[in-house]
Amino acid sequence: MIARKMLILGEIGVGKTSLVRRLVLDEMTAEYIPTMGVDIYRYAVAAAPPQRPQQIDLVIWDIDGNYGQSIFRHVYSQGASGALIVGDLSRRPTLDLMVGLAHGFQDAMPGRHFTFVLNKTDLISGSETAELPDGLRTARQSVLWTSAKSGENVRQAFESTADAIVRREL
Amino acid sequence: MADARAEDVLAAAKFLADRELFGVVWLDARMMATERFGRLADDVPMGVPVTAGVLPLMGFEDQILALQQRTSESLVIPNVLMDATQRDGQRLNIAVYWMADQGRYLTMFSSAVSGADLEVVLAAQVRARAIAEAEVAAKSRIIAQANEELTRANQDLQEFAFVISHDLRAPLRALRYFASDAAEAVAQENAAQAARHLERVRDQARRMAAMLTGLLEYSSVGRRTDALETIDLKALVAEIAESIEQPGGVRIEIEGDWPMIRTVAQPLDIILRNLIDNAVKHHDRCDGTVAVSCSEDGEFWGIVIADDGPGIGVDWHRAIFEPFSRVTDGDTDGEGAGIGLALVKKTVQWFGGNIEVISDPSRGRGTTFRVGWPKVLRHDGRR
């Protein structure tokens, strides 16, 4: 069993906490309670040989979205092996910010893996063809469309990132 | 005195620890927990590296080791909810110090700001308002878009009503006349004449049916959602060319390089099929050519359908895009041109594209239709 630190980054209100609580507790509340500082969750990604020979314990840092780019100068981001960068499909400005966060993450933590997560697919129709900023449309990173409300792709987002972390031996 | 001060300090520390305001853990030089003191330190496992036993410290091994060289510094992780599955769990500040004179680390857990802190509550309200304002703005955009579509639908309805009452009047009138003639022929027991008139009645009925079908198709533009797919544009044009009758030797030539594009296939097929078919059908020579090509034009794909036919007079460039427009060449009063080009223009514009016709028979032969097709379409198939 190995343990790795993972960050969840993104603008306020995009659903970072909802995603991780859907994963860890399989619950979601409609009430918006902003995260202050950092909330830490632990989630065991079960072994699934042969692609995942052992269990991976994710220590998930659900960080206050108000930090913006300054999060990469903050102690919270140190020691991270990977990240989910989350945007809200119903609020275009949050998608624009994702690209900036990705650049900041790559500069601060070169070689670490991140996944783009486009959340709240339940709020828009025709998710696959929503208008995305250039940096997301042409991204070589994984892009996953999720709904914390329905659970769509939530586990995949975390588990695929965990697998990438282990594959890169981060 | 010094001892008294030390006792005072210890007493104060015990007082604070009993009230769960802080906890202390001593770590050896390898970061293994050796002693702990105070309620907030109760959950720290002993005898294991603190970076393995305390979740927030995972990943900080290097930083904690480095404190032994940078003794004036400390590692502080503020405002941590250590187990967020417990919503009412305690929020802590964690600080790690290297005590050089003792050769060990002091790790302190202290209570962070509570949720009742005014600043936190204010910050929460400011954020909630920012999100609510963003949601209102998003909803306003949706309402504006809905209004735009409603206005368009109303315009479509008016256009539809006009066409029904205006353009269908002629064939309906003709139908009435031919039916009347047929009745008269029957009364005169002239079967052959009656049969001819009835054939005309059938022709008019067929013409009206075709007009209504075209009108329905025209009205349905924008009423359905087409899925995006990746298509070989050259292959699409080739398929269209193959399916079109090319009487008298008019050739359809597909020129140059063509892209693979991600778009709505069926509407684009309708547009190109109508334009190419028109160019072939209205060509006046048996050795004529219809050349189709494609190039990049900024945010659009520029698709050109150019023929060397008789051309379209400049005065008709607008009318040809109206439903059932009547284009005359001065010698004959032709029947309505149908709805093809009107359908093409409406479809192109619905998806955010543009179309123009270039032709002037007074200066030379040929007609060129240029379609600007948007490269990026939105989720409902509309740019």
XYZ file of C-alpha atoms in Angstrom:
553
model
C 0.000 0.000 0.000
C 1.351 3.420 -0.911
C 0.078 6.864 0.061
C 0.237 10.026 -2.019
C -0.846 13.629 -1.572
C -3.232 15.021 -4.196
C -4.513 18.594 -4.522
C -7.926 19.701 -5.742
C -7.651 23.153 -7.284
C -10.097 25.509 -8.911
C -12.127 28.683 -8.544
C -14.561 29.003 -5.621
C -17.834 27.205 -6.034
C -16.804 24.912 -8.904
C -17.563 21.834 -6.836
C -14.200 20.736 -5.457
C -15.621 19.761 -2.095
C -18.692 18.177 -3.694
C -16.477 16.011 -5.874
C -14.348 14.714 -3.052
C -17.312 14.170 -0.752
C -19.075 12.280 -3.519
C -15.980 10.097 -3.788
C -15.282 9.558 -0.103
C -18.753 9.703 1.434
C -20.974 9.168 -1.642
C -22.990 12.216 -0.664
C -23.667 15.694 -1.954
C -25.458 18.619 -0.432
C -27.004 21.460 -2.403
C -26.046 23.917 0.347
C -22.881 25.812 -0.497
C -20.428 25.829 2.398
C -17.162 27.437 1.267
C -13.973 25.683 2.241
C -11.709 27.741 4.456
C -8.038 26.814 4.570
C -7.804 23.152 3.659
C -9.915 20.091 4.341
C -8.126 16.790 4.207
C -9.708 13.536 3.131
C -8.313 10.071 2.880
C -9.469 7.693 0.174
C -8.215 4.210 -0.564
C -8.062 3.320 -4.238
C -8.400 -0.438 -4.194
C -5.884 -2.648 -5.905
C -6.977 -3.819 -9.337
C -4.282 -6.032 -10.797
C -2.655 -6.011 -13.208
C -2.962 -2.297 -13.977
C -3.014 -1.381 -10.280
C -1.095 -4.030 -8.373
C -1.566 -2.499 -4.943
C -3.835 -0.197 -2.994
C -3.140 3.516 -3.275
C -4.089 5.756 -0.364
C -4.897 9.235 -1.584
C -4.542 12.057 0.904
C -6.723 14.621 -0.780
C -6.219 18.309 -0.016
C -9.423 20.188 -0.732
C -8.079 23.722 -0.784
C -9.906 27.027 -0.431
C -10.463 28.275 -3.984
C -9.825 31.861 -3.043
C -6.062 31.453 -3.280
C -5.978 31.493 -7.054
C -2.463 31.345 -8.442
C -0.924 32.161 -5.065
C -1.687 28.602 -3.957
C 1.564 27.513 -5.588
C 3.524 29.728 -3.193
C 1.563 28.404 -0.230
C 2.651 25.603 2.029
C -0.542 23.689 1.186
C 0.705 22.751 -2.261
C 4.088 21.438 -1.157
C 4.748 17.747 -1.365
C 1.881 17.067 -3.763
C 2.242 14.226 -6.241
C -0.684 15.228 -8.433
C -3.738 17.407 -8.792
C -7.246 17.701 -10.127
C -7.929 21.108 -11.663
C -11.668 21.701 -11.606
C -13.948 24.047 -13.516
C -17.686 24.640 -13.545
C -19.207 23.987 -16.967
C -22.028 26.412 -16.237
C -19.629 29.283 -15.470
C -17.239 29.945 -18.356
C -14.817 32.179 -16.369
C -13.952 29.233 -14.130
C -12.896 27.241 -17.194
C -10.618 30.071 -18.317
C -8.925 30.015 -14.895
C -8.205 26.287 -15.173
C -5.614 26.831 -17.859
C -3.767 29.366 -15.694
C -3.826 27.004 -12.740
C -2.418 24.248 -14.921
C 0.499 26.435 -15.950
C 1.091 27.433 -12.336
C 1.034 23.794 -11.241
C 3.446 22.745 -13.973
C 5.841 25.561 -13.088
C 5.709 24.885 -9.352
C 5.724 21.097 -9.587
C 7.311 20.051 -12.853
C 6.649 16.500 -13.871
C 3.692 16.066 -11.542
C 0.489 14.783 -13.106
C -2.770 16.715 -13.223
C -6.183 16.078 -14.701
C -8.645 18.671 -15.968
C -12.101 18.084 -14.501
C -15.105 19.791 -16.061
C -17.766 19.582 -13.383
C -21.530 20.092 -13.266
C -22.384 18.290 -16.501
C -25.862 17.977 -15.001
C -26.372 21.705 -15.452
C -25.749 21.875 -19.177
C -27.027 19.918 -22.138
C -24.828 18.267 -24.714
C -21.826 18.172 -22.404
C -19.469 16.823 -24.983
C -19.710 19.884 -27.131
C -19.724 22.728 -24.615
C -17.638 25.662 -25.746
C -14.266 25.358 -24.072
C -11.333 27.763 -23.958
C -8.503 26.937 -26.346
C -6.213 25.701 -23.586
C -8.731 23.002 -22.648
C -9.812 22.078 -26.167
C -6.258 21.405 -27.246
C -5.002 20.066 -23.914
C -2.821 16.962 -23.982
C -3.769 16.292 -20.374
C -6.726 14.118 -19.507
C -10.010 16.002 -19.513
C -12.878 14.403 -17.629
C -16.500 15.532 -17.569
C -18.041 14.981 -14.161
C -21.112 15.555 -12.107
C -20.725 15.509 -8.349
C -24.502 15.484 -8.251
C -24.929 12.246 -10.183
C -21.479 10.814 -9.526
C -20.693 10.641 -13.230
C -16.953 10.072 -13.755
C -16.060 11.177 -10.212
C -14.276 7.989 -9.225
C -12.555 7.821 -12.611
C -11.149 11.325 -12.119
C -9.460 10.424 -8.856
C -8.448 6.882 -9.706
C -6.972 7.752 -13.088
C -4.921 10.504 -11.461
C -3.787 8.098 -8.759
C -2.744 5.583 -11.417
C -0.805 8.249 -13.293
C 0.977 9.272 -10.104
C 2.042 5.702 -9.440
C 2.989 5.090 -13.070
C 5.293 8.084 -12.991
C 6.623 6.997 -9.592
C 5.914 10.425 -8.099
C 12.962 32.336 40.099
C 13.902 30.597 36.888
C 12.414 27.375 38.249
C 9.282 29.240 39.322
C 9.015 30.621 35.808
C 9.409 27.129 34.395
C 6.646 25.857 36.668
C 4.462 28.737 35.655
C 5.043 27.915 32.048
C 4.233 24.266 32.602
C 1.101 25.157 34.548
C -0.009 27.472 31.821
C 0.687 24.816 29.236
C -1.356 22.276 31.159
C -4.186 24.762 31.511
C -4.294 25.357 27.784
C -3.881 21.706 26.905
C -6.732 20.672 29.202
C -8.961 23.059 27.281
C -7.931 21.460 23.995
C -6.291 24.614 22.748
C -3.087 22.902 21.833
C -1.189 19.633 21.820
C 2.534 18.942 21.627
C 4.403 16.040 20.089
C 8.143 15.534 20.397
C 9.859 13.952 17.418
C 13.359 12.541 17.233
C 15.767 13.506 14.463
C 14.204 10.850 12.229
C 10.790 12.419 12.728
C 9.529 9.538 14.843
C 7.008 10.568 17.535
C 8.436 9.865 21.018
C 6.199 11.814 23.445
C 2.939 13.664 23.232
C 1.132 16.044 25.487
C -2.345 17.572 25.357
C -5.682 16.431 23.971
C -5.046 17.740 20.440
C -2.038 15.454 20.120
C -3.922 12.312 21.169
C -4.387 11.045 17.628
C -0.698 11.187 16.701
C 0.611 7.603 16.562
C 3.779 6.958 18.515
C 6.835 5.240 17.164
C 6.120 5.961 13.497
C 7.381 8.813 11.332
C 5.030 11.739 11.816
C 4.886 12.189 8.040
C 3.228 8.790 7.847
C 1.031 9.094 10.924
C -0.303 12.644 10.520
C -2.038 13.124 7.170
C -1.286 16.841 6.684
C 2.429 16.212 7.157
C 2.633 13.610 4.395
C 4.897 14.865 1.649
C 6.764 17.279 3.913
C 9.655 14.973 4.751
C 12.211 17.078 2.941
C 10.962 20.336 4.415
C 11.025 18.975 7.964
C 14.516 17.527 7.546
C 15.710 20.856 6.163
C 14.697 22.603 9.405
C 17.734 21.021 11.044
C 19.886 23.242 8.815
C 17.642 26.300 8.952
C 17.007 26.466 12.644
C 15.372 29.889 12.619
C 12.600 28.622 10.381
C 9.577 26.491 11.063
C 7.024 24.616 9.060
C 3.522 25.989 9.606
C 0.432 24.535 8.033
C -2.540 26.684 9.004
C -6.225 26.084 9.192
C -6.369 22.350 8.500
C -9.434 20.209 8.961
C -7.584 16.981 9.584
C -10.515 14.650 8.975
C -12.992 16.374 6.728
C -15.381 13.431 6.840
C -16.270 14.833 10.255
C -17.794 18.180 9.317
C -17.698 19.418 12.904
C -14.139 18.234 13.395
C -11.635 20.614 14.848
C -9.657 22.888 12.610
C -5.992 23.075 13.621
C -2.791 24.906 12.923
C 0.244 22.628 12.786
C 3.726 23.951 13.437
C 7.006 22.038 13.434
C 10.182 23.476 15.026
C 13.686 22.061 15.253
C 15.061 22.446 18.761
C 18.782 22.404 17.994
C 19.888 22.375 21.630
C 17.788 19.262 22.257
C 18.332 17.586 18.923
C 14.653 16.949 18.403
C 11.552 18.442 16.846
C 8.679 20.126 18.660
C 5.399 19.735 16.842
C 2.532 21.844 18.066
C -1.126 21.470 17.212
C -3.206 24.525 18.089
C -6.808 25.349 17.577
C -7.379 27.423 14.433
C -10.093 30.009 13.944
C -13.568 28.661 14.574
C -16.396 28.848 12.128
C -18.028 31.447 14.340
C -15.234 33.906 13.661
C -16.747 37.020 12.131
C -14.101 37.329 9.452
C -14.706 33.784 8.285
C -18.472 34.314 8.200
C -18.048 37.555 6.265
C -15.706 35.930 3.790
C -18.204 33.105 3.331
C -20.985 35.567 2.626
C -18.877 37.508 0.131
C -18.108 34.310 -1.736
C -21.686 33.127 -1.684
C -22.741 36.464 -3.119
C -20.097 36.306 -5.842
C -21.354 32.892 -6.853
C -25.001 33.993 -6.741
C -24.170 36.988 -8.947
C -22.399 34.750 -11.415
C -25.430 32.440 -11.501
C -27.773 35.386 -12.100
C -25.542 36.567 -14.937
C -25.561 33.083 -16.440
C -29.365 32.873 -16.146
C -29.697 36.328 -17.718
C -27.700 35.094 -20.683
C -29.984 32.082 -20.973
C -33.061 34.309 -20.843
C -31.605 36.656 -23.455
C -30.878 33.702 -25.689
C -34.390 32.351 -25.197
C -35.808 35.760 -26.127
C -33.663 35.832 -29.212
C -34.924 32.421 -30.239
C -38.519 33.423 -29.535
C -38.114 36.489 -31.731
C -36.655 34.315 -34.452
C -39.504 31.825 -34.091
C -42.030 34.631 -34.410
C -40.322 35.895 -37.530
C -40.342 32.375 -38.938
C -44.061 32.099 -38.195
C -44.803 35.361 -39.961
C -42.721 34.323 -42.930
C -44.451 30.947 -43.000
C -47.885 32.571 -42.891
C -46.922 34.968 -45.679
C -45.677 32.184 -47.910
C -48.728 30.065 -47.253
C -51.095 32.897 -48.115
C -49.064 34.396 -50.929
C -46.972 31.846 -52.765
C -49.451 29.022 -52.587
C -52.223 31.216 -53.964
C -51.134 30.815 -57.570
C -51.134 27.017 -57.710
C -54.406 26.954 -55.733
C -55.982 29.298 -58.250
C -54.715 27.195 -61.129
C -56.094 24.099 -59.399
C -59.513 25.720 -59.196
C -59.508 26.734 -62.866
C -58.409 23.330 -64.114
C -60.984 21.588 -61.901
C -63.648 23.913 -63.290
C -62.527 23.191 -66.851
C -62.596 19.470 -66.122
C -66.155 19.724 -64.784
C -67.220 21.589 -67.917
C -65.604 18.993 -70.148
C -67.454 16.229 -68.265
C -70.710 18.128 -68.693
C -70.002 18.277 -72.435
C -69.194 14.555 -72.363
C -65.721 15.310 -73.709
C -63.733 12.602 -71.890
C -60.421 13.357 -73.576
C -60.565 17.037 -72.651
C -61.657 16.150 -69.123
C -58.715 13.779 -68.772
C -56.272 16.514 -69.870
C -57.684 18.989 -67.357
C -57.577 16.390 -64.584
C -53.918 15.731 -65.412
C -53.275 19.456 -64.925
C -55.127 19.316 -61.609
C -52.799 16.487 -60.524
C -49.734 18.478 -61.616
C -50.801 21.486 -59.589
C -51.513 19.288 -56.584
C -48.038 17.764 -56.888
C -46.514 21.199 -57.185
C -48.323 22.375 -54.063
C -47.238 19.261 -52.176
C -43.624 19.911 -53.171
C -43.900 23.506 -52.044
C -45.366 22.471 -48.714
C -42.640 19.867 -48.175
C -39.979 22.457 -48.949
C -41.675 24.936 -46.662
C -41.802 22.458 -43.802
C -38.121 21.679 -44.265
C -37.367 25.400 -44.315
C -39.355 25.918 -41.138
C -37.588 23.076 -39.375
C -34.167 24.740 -39.567
C -33.062 25.277 -35.980
C -35.779 23.071 -34.549
C -33.683 19.962 -34.114
C -30.331 19.287 -32.488
C -27.668 17.774 -34.709
C -24.779 15.893 -33.133
C -21.237 16.928 -33.892
C -19.144 14.381 -35.774
C -15.787 14.308 -37.502
C -16.282 14.128 -41.260
C -14.083 13.925 -44.334
C -15.383 16.991 -46.169
C -13.972 15.899 -49.525
C -15.677 12.535 -49.215
C -18.967 14.253 -48.396
C -18.731 16.459 -51.473
C -17.743 13.484 -53.629
C -20.767 11.556 -52.398
C -23.024 14.480 -53.208
C -21.481 14.846 -56.664
C -22.007 11.176 -57.371
C -25.659 11.298 -56.371
C -26.529 14.300 -58.535
C -27.724 13.735 -62.082
C -25.376 15.444 -64.497
C -27.310 15.653 -67.702
C -25.657 16.559 -70.955
C -22.130 16.207 -69.627
C -21.905 18.976 -67.005
C -18.898 18.005 -64.874
C -18.525 18.461 -61.144
C -14.855 18.926 -60.236
C -13.600 18.779 -56.655
C -10.436 20.847 -56.485
C -7.556 21.224 -54.064
C -7.055 19.963 -50.515
C -9.928 19.446 -48.145
C -9.908 19.184 -44.354
C -11.360 16.730 -41.879
C -13.713 18.829 -39.789
C -15.815 18.406 -36.675
C -19.264 19.669 -37.509
C -22.927 18.820 -38.039
C -22.999 16.613 -41.119
C -26.614 16.650 -42.256
C -27.169 20.426 -42.406
C -23.887 20.839 -44.280
C -24.943 18.087 -46.690
C -28.224 19.920 -47.359
C -26.351 23.161 -48.064
C -23.769 21.711 -50.431
C -26.223 19.400 -52.147
C -28.589 22.279 -52.931
C -25.831 24.547 -54.232
C -24.182 21.924 -56.418
C -27.514 20.609 -57.702
C -28.622 24.148 -58.572
C -25.406 24.860 -60.440
C -25.790 21.677 -62.515
C -29.538 22.059 -63.106
C -29.322 25.649 -64.321
C -26.308 25.203 -66.538
C -27.038 25.971 -70.154
C -24.213 24.021 -71.802
C -23.462 20.342 -72.147
C -19.729 20.827 -71.566
C -20.085 23.012 -68.516
C -18.151 22.744 -65.266
C -19.060 23.136 -61.626
C -15.891 23.487 -59.528
C -16.034 22.932 -55.767
C -13.120 23.904 -53.514
C -12.343 24.667 -49.879
C -9.865 26.886 -48.032
C -9.279 28.290 -44.544
C -10.704 31.717 -43.915
C -10.024 32.729 -40.335
C -12.718 31.274 -38.105
C -14.471 29.753 -41.103
C -13.989 27.144 -43.787
C -14.563 28.899 -47.102
C -16.377 26.523 -49.469
C -16.759 27.747 -53.054
C -19.128 26.394 -55.692
C -18.291 28.052 -59.016
C -19.876 27.282 -62.366
C -19.400 28.622 -65.869
C -23.096 28.795 -66.558
C -25.214 31.736 -67.696
C -24.940 33.664 -64.420
C -27.504 35.394 -62.241
C -28.317 39.050 -62.774
C -27.183 41.351 -59.997
C -30.768 42.496 -59.421
C -31.693 38.947 -58.405
C -28.897 38.308 -55.930
C -31.131 39.030 -53.005
C -34.351 37.521 -54.318
C -32.864 34.121 -55.085
C -32.487 33.508 -51.345
C -36.180 34.119 -50.644
C -38.622 31.216 -50.524
C -40.296 30.543 -53.864
C -38.686 33.611 -55.410
C -39.470 34.177 -59.073
C -36.333 34.872 -61.106
C -37.010 36.007 -64.680
C -34.507 36.338 -67.454
C -36.597 38.953 -69.240
C -37.935 36.548 -71.848
C -39.923 34.132 -69.814
C -41.753 34.371 -66.551
C -40.409 31.226 -64.978
C -42.056 29.372 -62.174
C -40.871 29.975 -58.612
C -37.287 28.838 -58.059
C -38.396 26.695 -55.163
C -37.048 26.894 -51.688
C -33.552 25.414 -52.074
C -31.455 28.576 -51.826
C -33.703 30.019 -49.124
C -33.145 26.808 -47.168
C -29.408 27.029 -47.791
C -29.144 30.595 -46.554
C -31.277 30.000 -43.501
C -29.305 26.894 -42.559
C -25.944 28.597 -43.065
C -26.941 31.579 -40.958
C -28.516 29.427 -38.244
C -25.140 27.789 -37.633
C -23.323 31.119 -37.582
C -21.980 31.034 -41.119
C -22.383 33.320 -44.090
C -23.117 33.029 -47.805
C -22.680 35.310 -50.794
C -23.242 35.034 -54.533
C -20.904 36.555 -57.097
C -22.227 36.830 -60.624
C -22.799 39.489 -63.303
C -23.922 38.264 -66.752
C -23.300 41.732 -68.168
C -19.575 41.218 -67.541
C -19.210 37.545 -68.172
C -20.509 34.074 -67.600
C -20.440 32.122 -64.386
C -21.832 32.140 -60.871
C -19.885 31.639 -57.660
C -21.453 30.841 -54.313
C -19.135 31.301 -51.320
C -20.162 29.687 -48.043
C -18.317 30.602 -44.839
C -18.857 27.591 -42.521
C -17.831 28.124 -38.880
C -14.974 25.975 -37.629
C -16.261 25.690 -34.097
C -19.883 24.938 -33.332
C -21.535 25.024 -29.950
C -23.197 22.211 -28.050
C -26.548 22.550 -29.712
C -24.848 22.548 -33.074
C -25.013 26.336 -33.227
C -21.951 28.634 -33.189
